[in-house]
Amino acid sequence: MKLAHERRRDNQQWMLDWVVKESGRVQNFAHDEREFPEEVKSYAMIPKVMGKIAKHQEEIARAAEAAGHRHTAVEAYWRALRTYHTCQHTIFRDDDKDKIRFYNGLAACFDRIMALSDTPVERVEVPWEGVTIQCNLHLLPDRRRAPCVLFIPGMDRVKELDFPTPRLPLQRGMHYMTMDGPGQGISNIRKIRVTDDNYERAAKAVIDYLVARPEVDSKRVGVFGVSMGSFWGVRAAAYDPRISALATAAACYGGRTNIFEQASPRFKQVFMYMAGIHDEAEFDRMADEMTTEGYGAKVACPTLLTTGEFDPLSPLEDAQALYDEMKAPKELWILEDDFHGSQRHKGLGGMDI
């Protein structure tokens, strides 16, 4: 008899609900801080509870903007944006009216951030394989010719969330681009699906766009990837030799067994949605091809790999194997007694990677 759910581990929903109630988290349970207030008693409650919070935060932002308090408004819009992101990301169904409503809230907040920004921000559409990949390009105030960093977010992020430390490249004299690759953000809404190997092709198209911009030093385009972006970043650097430097955080090196079969079932639920696949066996065949094994040797640029010693999504031996493969200048940072994350690391004195 055919089961009503799509994945084997969907029958663990009661367990995920209990962990959400107790920890205030849906994944990465080694971290102590709550993502959701105690009012959230199950996974299904997240959009409703967080949606109310997001709406309130946006109202505060709009009131501050109307009163002429630009900096306060920008901070409040950022808070609302992050909360709207949480609301929409917890829903993994095509054409869902609530997901679209929350995503539109996120985008509307970013529109106001762009309008109030004291540095130039452009939303651009990059042609790629018959569709377009939407990106946000953040430029130095004087638009001078300078290096540029392409930020590749993880599967739990969208381009509007910015760097883990917002605007960090601008502080260091670099432009930067954030992208919604296949399966992410607006690409999800547009049903632009992720496959085992198309993200690196999308990243190449974005770099094609960047090197044609007069503000960008085409010889100094780097990539920074976080979480699943660390996987895509390695694959992109192996695919496109124009990438002049690579840095990664919150590792997803090696294969995908840990994230899809051993960690929170939410990872597989979300990624199957990102891929537009509803048959678990078909998805598993695709996931088998998702590996960094054999790609490290193809990376020619200087590379920094960082990983938590006990990251449940990327075993330490996978990080070591990738590092050993690489022939280019390289460093591997192992964050002692740490897990999966890019912010506030004890081993870095509380700093972000």
Short mmCIF file of C-alpha atoms in Angstrom, two decimals:
data_model
loop_
_atom_site.label_atom_id
_atom_site.label_comp_id
_atom_site.label_asym_id
_atom_site.label_seq_id
_atom_site.Cartn_x
_atom_site.Cartn_y
_atom_site.Cartn_z
CA MET A 1 0.00 0.00 0.00
CA LYS A 2 1.34 3.44 -0.93
CA LEU A 3 2.13 5.60 2.08
CA ALA A 4 0.53 9.03 2.36
CA HIS A 5 3.89 10.73 2.92
CA GLU A 6 6.69 11.21 0.40
CA ARG A 7 9.71 10.26 2.50
CA ARG A 8 10.51 7.40 4.86
CA ARG A 9 11.31 9.78 7.71
CA ASP A 10 8.13 11.83 7.38
CA ASN A 11 6.70 9.48 9.99
CA GLN A 12 9.11 11.11 12.47
CA GLN A 13 7.08 14.32 12.42
CA TRP A 14 5.89 13.78 16.00
CA MET A 15 9.53 13.70 17.08
CA LEU A 16 10.39 16.86 15.16
CA ASP A 17 7.37 18.60 16.69
CA TRP A 18 8.53 17.64 20.17
CA VAL A 19 12.08 18.88 19.52
CA VAL A 20 10.73 22.14 18.09
CA LYS A 21 8.67 22.64 21.26
CA GLU A 22 11.54 21.82 23.61
CA SER A 23 14.45 23.49 21.80
CA GLY A 24 12.84 26.17 19.65
CA ARG A 25 14.79 24.81 16.67
CA VAL A 26 14.01 22.72 13.58
CA GLN A 27 17.62 21.64 12.87
CA ASN A 28 21.22 22.06 14.04
CA PHE A 29 20.10 20.99 17.49
CA ALA A 30 23.59 21.20 18.99
CA HIS A 31 23.15 24.98 19.24
CA ASP A 32 21.53 26.19 22.44
CA GLU A 33 19.82 29.40 21.33
CA ARG A 34 16.12 29.24 20.37
CA GLU A 35 15.02 30.31 16.91
CA PHE A 36 11.34 30.43 17.88
CA PRO A 37 9.53 31.66 21.01
CA GLU A 38 7.99 29.20 23.45
CA GLU A 39 4.59 29.94 21.92
CA VAL A 40 5.63 27.63 19.05
CA LYS A 41 4.58 24.14 20.17
CA SER A 42 4.89 22.32 16.80
CA TYR A 43 6.40 22.76 13.36
CA ALA A 44 3.02 23.65 11.85
CA MET A 45 2.68 26.64 14.19
CA ILE A 46 5.84 28.36 12.97
CA PRO A 47 4.40 30.35 10.02
CA LYS A 48 1.44 31.68 12.03
CA VAL A 49 3.41 32.70 15.13
CA MET A 50 6.40 34.10 13.27
CA GLY A 51 4.14 35.78 10.70
CA LYS A 52 2.58 37.90 13.47
CA ILE A 53 6.03 38.87 14.69
CA ALA A 54 7.20 39.75 11.17
CA LYS A 55 4.15 41.93 10.54
CA HIS A 56 4.74 43.81 13.80
CA GLN A 57 8.41 44.32 12.98
CA GLU A 58 7.53 45.63 9.52
CA GLU A 59 4.97 48.03 11.02
CA ILE A 60 7.65 49.42 13.33
CA ALA A 61 10.02 49.81 10.37
CA ARG A 62 7.46 51.68 8.27
CA ALA A 63 6.56 53.96 11.19
CA ALA A 64 10.24 54.75 11.76
CA GLU A 65 10.70 55.49 8.06
CA ALA A 66 7.63 57.75 8.02
CA ALA A 67 9.04 59.64 11.01
CA GLY A 68 12.35 60.17 9.20
CA HIS A 69 14.38 57.81 11.38
CA ARG A 70 16.29 56.13 8.55
CA HIS A 71 18.79 54.06 10.54
CA THR A 72 16.14 52.75 12.91
CA ALA A 73 13.92 51.91 9.94
CA VAL A 74 16.69 49.96 8.19
CA GLU A 75 17.44 47.94 11.33
CA ALA A 76 13.73 47.16 11.80
CA TYR A 77 13.33 46.19 8.14
CA TRP A 78 16.25 43.78 8.52
CA ARG A 79 14.58 42.18 11.53
CA ALA A 80 11.26 41.83 9.71
CA LEU A 81 12.99 40.45 6.62
CA ARG A 82 14.71 37.71 8.61
CA THR A 83 11.44 36.75 10.30
CA TYR A 84 9.51 36.69 7.02
CA HIS A 85 12.26 34.45 5.66
CA THR A 86 11.73 32.00 8.49
CA CYS A 87 7.98 31.98 7.80
CA GLN A 88 8.28 31.25 4.09
CA HIS A 89 11.12 28.75 4.44
CA THR A 90 9.12 26.47 6.72
CA ILE A 91 6.60 25.92 3.91
CA PHE A 92 7.77 23.62 1.11
CA ARG A 93 4.82 23.47 -1.28
CA ASP A 94 4.60 25.00 -4.76
CA ASP A 95 2.11 27.84 -5.24
CA ASP A 96 1.25 27.94 -1.54
CA LYS A 97 -0.49 31.26 -0.90
CA ASP A 98 1.05 31.70 2.56
CA LYS A 99 4.57 30.97 1.31
CA ILE A 100 4.14 33.51 -1.49
CA ARG A 101 2.68 36.08 0.94
CA PHE A 102 5.59 35.70 3.34
CA TYR A 103 8.14 35.79 0.52
CA ASN A 104 6.53 38.98 -0.79
CA GLY A 105 6.85 40.43 2.71
CA LEU A 106 10.54 39.59 2.72
CA ALA A 107 11.03 41.17 -0.71
CA ALA A 108 9.07 44.30 0.25
CA CYS A 109 11.29 44.83 3.29
CA PHE A 110 14.39 44.48 1.15
CA ASP A 111 12.98 46.98 -1.32
CA ARG A 112 12.88 49.54 1.50
CA ILE A 113 16.39 48.59 2.65
CA MET A 114 17.63 49.19 -0.89
CA ALA A 115 15.85 52.55 -1.06
CA LEU A 116 17.28 53.69 2.29
CA SER A 117 20.77 52.25 1.84
CA ASP A 118 23.72 54.63 1.98
CA THR A 119 25.54 52.47 -0.58
CA PRO A 120 24.32 51.45 -4.06
CA VAL A 121 22.35 48.18 -4.25
CA GLU A 122 21.01 46.80 -7.52
CA ARG A 123 18.64 43.90 -8.13
CA VAL A 124 19.75 42.20 -11.35
CA GLU A 125 18.47 39.34 -13.50
CA VAL A 126 21.20 37.12 -14.95
CA PRO A 127 20.24 35.05 -18.04
CA TRP A 128 20.90 31.34 -17.55
CA GLU A 129 19.68 28.30 -19.48
CA GLY A 130 16.42 29.86 -20.63
CA VAL A 131 15.54 31.50 -17.29
CA THR A 132 17.08 34.24 -15.17
CA ILE A 133 18.85 34.04 -11.83
CA GLN A 134 18.00 36.99 -9.58
CA CYS A 135 20.88 38.55 -7.65
CA ASN A 136 21.58 41.56 -5.48
CA LEU A 137 24.70 43.55 -6.33
CA HIS A 138 26.14 45.66 -3.51
CA LEU A 139 28.59 48.31 -4.72
CA LEU A 140 31.14 50.51 -3.02
CA PRO A 141 29.86 54.10 -2.65
CA ASP A 142 32.18 55.49 -5.34
CA ARG A 143 31.63 52.50 -7.68
CA ARG A 144 35.38 52.29 -8.26
CA ARG A 145 36.88 49.28 -10.02
CA ALA A 146 37.56 46.78 -7.25
CA PRO A 147 37.51 43.09 -6.36
CA CYS A 148 34.11 41.44 -6.00
CA VAL A 149 32.89 38.54 -3.86
CA LEU A 150 30.06 36.27 -4.96
CA PHE A 151 28.18 35.02 -1.90
CA ILE A 152 26.54 31.60 -2.28
CA PRO A 153 23.95 31.10 0.48
CA GLY A 154 23.01 27.77 2.02
CA MET A 155 19.78 25.88 1.42
CA ASP A 156 18.24 27.68 4.42
CA ARG A 157 19.07 31.18 3.19
CA VAL A 158 18.06 33.60 0.46
CA LYS A 159 20.08 36.33 -1.21
CA GLU A 160 18.33 39.07 0.77
CA LEU A 161 19.71 37.75 4.07
CA ASP A 162 23.12 39.10 3.06
CA PHE A 163 26.44 37.97 4.48
CA PRO A 164 26.46 36.40 7.97
CA THR A 165 28.05 39.74 8.91
CA PRO A 166 26.13 42.20 6.69
CA ARG A 167 28.08 44.45 4.29
CA LEU A 168 31.40 42.97 5.40
CA PRO A 169 33.04 43.07 1.93
CA LEU A 170 32.22 46.77 1.53
CA GLN A 171 34.12 47.49 4.74
CA ARG A 172 37.13 45.78 3.16
CA GLY A 173 37.02 47.62 -0.17
CA MET A 174 35.17 44.98 -2.21
CA HIS A 175 31.87 44.88 -4.08
CA TYR A 176 29.73 41.81 -3.55
CA MET A 177 26.91 39.89 -5.20
CA THR A 178 24.41 37.58 -3.49
CA MET A 179 22.48 35.08 -5.60
CA ASP A 180 19.34 32.98 -5.46
CA GLY A 181 20.65 29.94 -7.27
CA PRO A 182 18.46 27.08 -8.50
CA GLY A 183 16.10 26.04 -5.69
CA GLN A 184 16.71 29.14 -3.55
CA GLY A 185 14.55 32.16 -2.77
CA ILE A 186 12.81 33.63 -5.80
CA SER A 187 14.07 30.70 -7.89
CA ASN A 188 11.89 28.47 -5.69
CA ILE A 189 8.87 30.67 -6.37
CA ARG A 190 9.69 30.58 -10.08
CA LYS A 191 10.13 26.77 -9.98
CA ILE A 192 13.74 26.95 -11.11
CA ARG A 193 14.87 23.61 -9.68
CA VAL A 194 18.23 22.54 -8.33
CA THR A 195 19.91 19.39 -9.64
CA ASP A 196 23.08 17.59 -8.65
CA ASP A 197 25.24 19.73 -10.96
CA ASN A 198 23.40 22.83 -12.21
CA TYR A 199 24.27 25.22 -9.38
CA GLU A 200 27.86 25.59 -10.54
CA ARG A 201 26.61 26.41 -14.04
CA ALA A 202 24.33 29.10 -12.60
CA ALA A 203 27.26 30.51 -10.61
CA LYS A 204 29.31 30.66 -13.80
CA ALA A 205 26.55 32.69 -15.48
CA VAL A 206 26.57 35.12 -12.54
CA ILE A 207 30.35 35.47 -12.84
CA ASP A 208 29.91 36.08 -16.60
CA TYR A 209 27.73 39.02 -15.61
CA LEU A 210 30.12 40.30 -12.94
CA VAL A 211 33.26 40.34 -15.08
CA ALA A 212 31.40 42.45 -17.66
CA ARG A 213 30.58 45.14 -15.06
CA PRO A 214 32.90 48.17 -15.23
CA GLU A 215 33.05 48.32 -11.40
CA VAL A 216 34.42 44.77 -11.08
CA ASP A 217 38.09 43.82 -11.39
CA SER A 218 37.57 40.74 -13.56
CA LYS A 219 40.83 39.20 -12.35
CA ARG A 220 39.75 39.32 -8.70
CA VAL A 221 36.37 37.65 -8.33
CA GLY A 222 36.14 35.48 -5.23
CA VAL A 223 33.47 33.13 -3.89
CA PHE A 224 32.25 32.74 -0.31
CA GLY A 225 29.89 29.82 0.37
CA VAL A 226 28.09 29.01 3.62
CA SER A 227 26.54 25.67 4.59
CA MET A 228 25.26 24.04 1.38
CA GLY A 229 26.92 27.04 -0.26
CA SER A 230 30.25 25.53 0.85
CA PHE A 231 29.41 22.48 -1.28
CA TRP A 232 28.27 24.61 -4.22
CA GLY A 233 31.27 26.91 -3.77
CA VAL A 234 33.75 24.05 -4.12
CA ARG A 235 31.92 22.73 -7.16
CA ALA A 236 31.78 26.24 -8.70
CA ALA A 237 35.52 26.82 -8.19
CA ALA A 238 36.25 23.43 -9.77
CA TYR A 239 34.03 24.37 -12.73
CA ASP A 240 35.07 27.99 -13.35
CA PRO A 241 38.81 28.79 -13.34
CA ARG A 242 38.11 32.54 -13.25
CA ILE A 243 37.34 32.28 -9.54
CA SER A 244 40.44 33.75 -7.92
CA ALA A 245 39.78 32.82 -4.28
CA LEU A 246 37.39 30.55 -2.38
CA ALA A 247 36.32 30.62 1.26
CA THR A 248 33.71 28.37 2.85
CA ALA A 249 32.01 28.05 6.24
CA ALA A 250 29.51 25.74 7.99
CA ALA A 251 30.80 22.81 6.00
CA CYS A 252 28.85 20.51 3.69
CA TYR A 253 31.83 18.67 2.23
CA GLY A 254 31.85 15.08 1.04
CA GLY A 255 28.57 13.30 0.24
CA ARG A 256 25.00 13.93 1.35
CA THR A 257 24.27 10.94 3.63
CA ASN A 258 24.63 12.92 6.85
CA ILE A 259 22.39 15.82 5.93
CA PHE A 260 19.64 13.82 4.19
CA GLU A 261 19.56 10.59 6.21
CA GLN A 262 20.90 11.31 9.71
CA ALA A 263 20.19 14.97 10.56
CA SER A 264 16.77 16.59 11.00
CA PRO A 265 14.26 15.23 8.45
CA ARG A 266 13.51 18.84 7.52
CA PHE A 267 16.69 19.03 5.42
CA LYS A 268 15.47 16.36 3.01
CA GLN A 269 11.92 17.71 2.99
CA VAL A 270 13.13 21.15 1.97
CA PHE A 271 15.70 19.97 -0.55
CA MET A 272 13.25 17.67 -2.32
CA TYR A 273 11.02 20.73 -2.71
CA MET A 274 13.99 22.74 -4.03
CA ALA A 275 14.63 19.99 -6.57
CA GLY A 276 10.95 19.61 -7.50
CA ILE A 277 11.16 15.87 -6.86
CA HIS A 278 8.35 14.01 -5.10
CA ASP A 279 9.70 10.46 -5.42
CA GLU A 280 12.24 9.67 -2.71
CA ALA A 281 14.03 6.98 -4.69
CA GLU A 282 14.50 9.38 -7.60
CA PHE A 283 15.81 12.03 -5.23
CA ASP A 284 18.20 9.58 -3.59
CA ARG A 285 19.69 8.78 -6.99
CA MET A 286 20.32 12.47 -7.56
CA ALA A 287 21.73 12.95 -4.05
CA ASP A 288 24.21 10.12 -4.68
CA GLU A 289 25.82 12.35 -7.32
CA MET A 290 26.11 15.30 -4.93
CA THR A 291 29.65 15.06 -3.62
CA THR A 292 32.86 17.07 -3.46
CA GLU A 293 34.92 13.90 -3.91
CA GLY A 294 37.16 14.33 -6.94
CA TYR A 295 36.44 18.06 -7.24
CA GLY A 296 39.09 19.36 -4.83
CA ALA A 297 41.87 18.54 -7.29
CA LYS A 298 40.15 20.71 -9.91
CA VAL A 299 40.15 23.82 -7.72
CA ALA A 300 43.03 26.05 -8.84
CA CYS A 301 42.52 29.11 -6.61
CA PRO A 302 43.68 29.72 -3.03
CA THR A 303 41.08 28.14 -0.75
CA LEU A 304 40.04 28.37 2.89
CA LEU A 305 37.97 25.48 4.26
CA THR A 306 36.41 25.83 7.71
CA THR A 307 34.47 23.24 9.66
CA GLY A 308 33.28 22.51 13.15
CA GLU A 309 35.04 19.57 14.79
CA PHE A 310 31.69 17.87 15.40
CA ASP A 311 29.62 19.24 12.52
CA PRO A 312 26.77 16.70 12.14
CA LEU A 313 26.28 17.60 8.46
CA SER A 314 29.90 17.15 7.41
CA PRO A 315 32.16 14.64 9.17
CA LEU A 316 35.68 15.82 9.88
CA GLU A 317 37.14 13.07 7.70
CA ASP A 318 35.27 14.50 4.69
CA ALA A 319 36.83 17.92 5.27
CA GLN A 320 40.24 16.31 5.59
CA ALA A 321 39.73 14.30 2.41
CA LEU A 322 38.75 17.42 0.45
CA TYR A 323 41.72 19.32 1.84
CA ASP A 324 44.11 16.50 0.93
CA GLU A 325 42.78 16.47 -2.65
CA MET A 326 43.54 20.14 -3.22
CA LYS A 327 46.77 21.11 -4.94
CA ALA A 328 46.19 24.87 -4.81
CA PRO A 329 47.30 27.04 -1.85
CA LYS A 330 44.97 26.02 0.97
CA GLU A 331 44.09 26.24 4.64
CA LEU A 332 41.77 24.11 6.75
CA TRP A 333 40.41 25.59 9.98
CA ILE A 334 38.91 23.08 12.40
CA LEU A 335 36.86 24.86 15.06
CA GLU A 336 37.33 22.85 18.24
CA ASP A 337 34.19 21.50 19.93
CA ASP A 338 32.05 23.36 17.41
CA PHE A 339 29.20 22.34 15.12
CA HIS A 340 27.46 23.72 12.02
CA GLY A 341 27.48 27.50 11.82
CA SER A 342 29.30 30.59 10.63
CA GLN A 343 28.66 33.06 13.44
CA ARG A 344 29.92 33.81 16.95
CA HIS A 345 32.54 31.07 17.16
CA LYS A 346 34.17 30.51 20.53
CA GLY A 347 37.46 29.57 18.87
CA LEU A 348 37.48 32.94 17.10
CA GLY A 349 36.76 34.92 20.26
CA GLY A 350 33.07 35.16 19.44
CA MET A 351 33.68 36.56 15.95
CA ASP A 352 31.99 35.42 12.72
CA ILE A 353 34.04 33.42 10.25
#
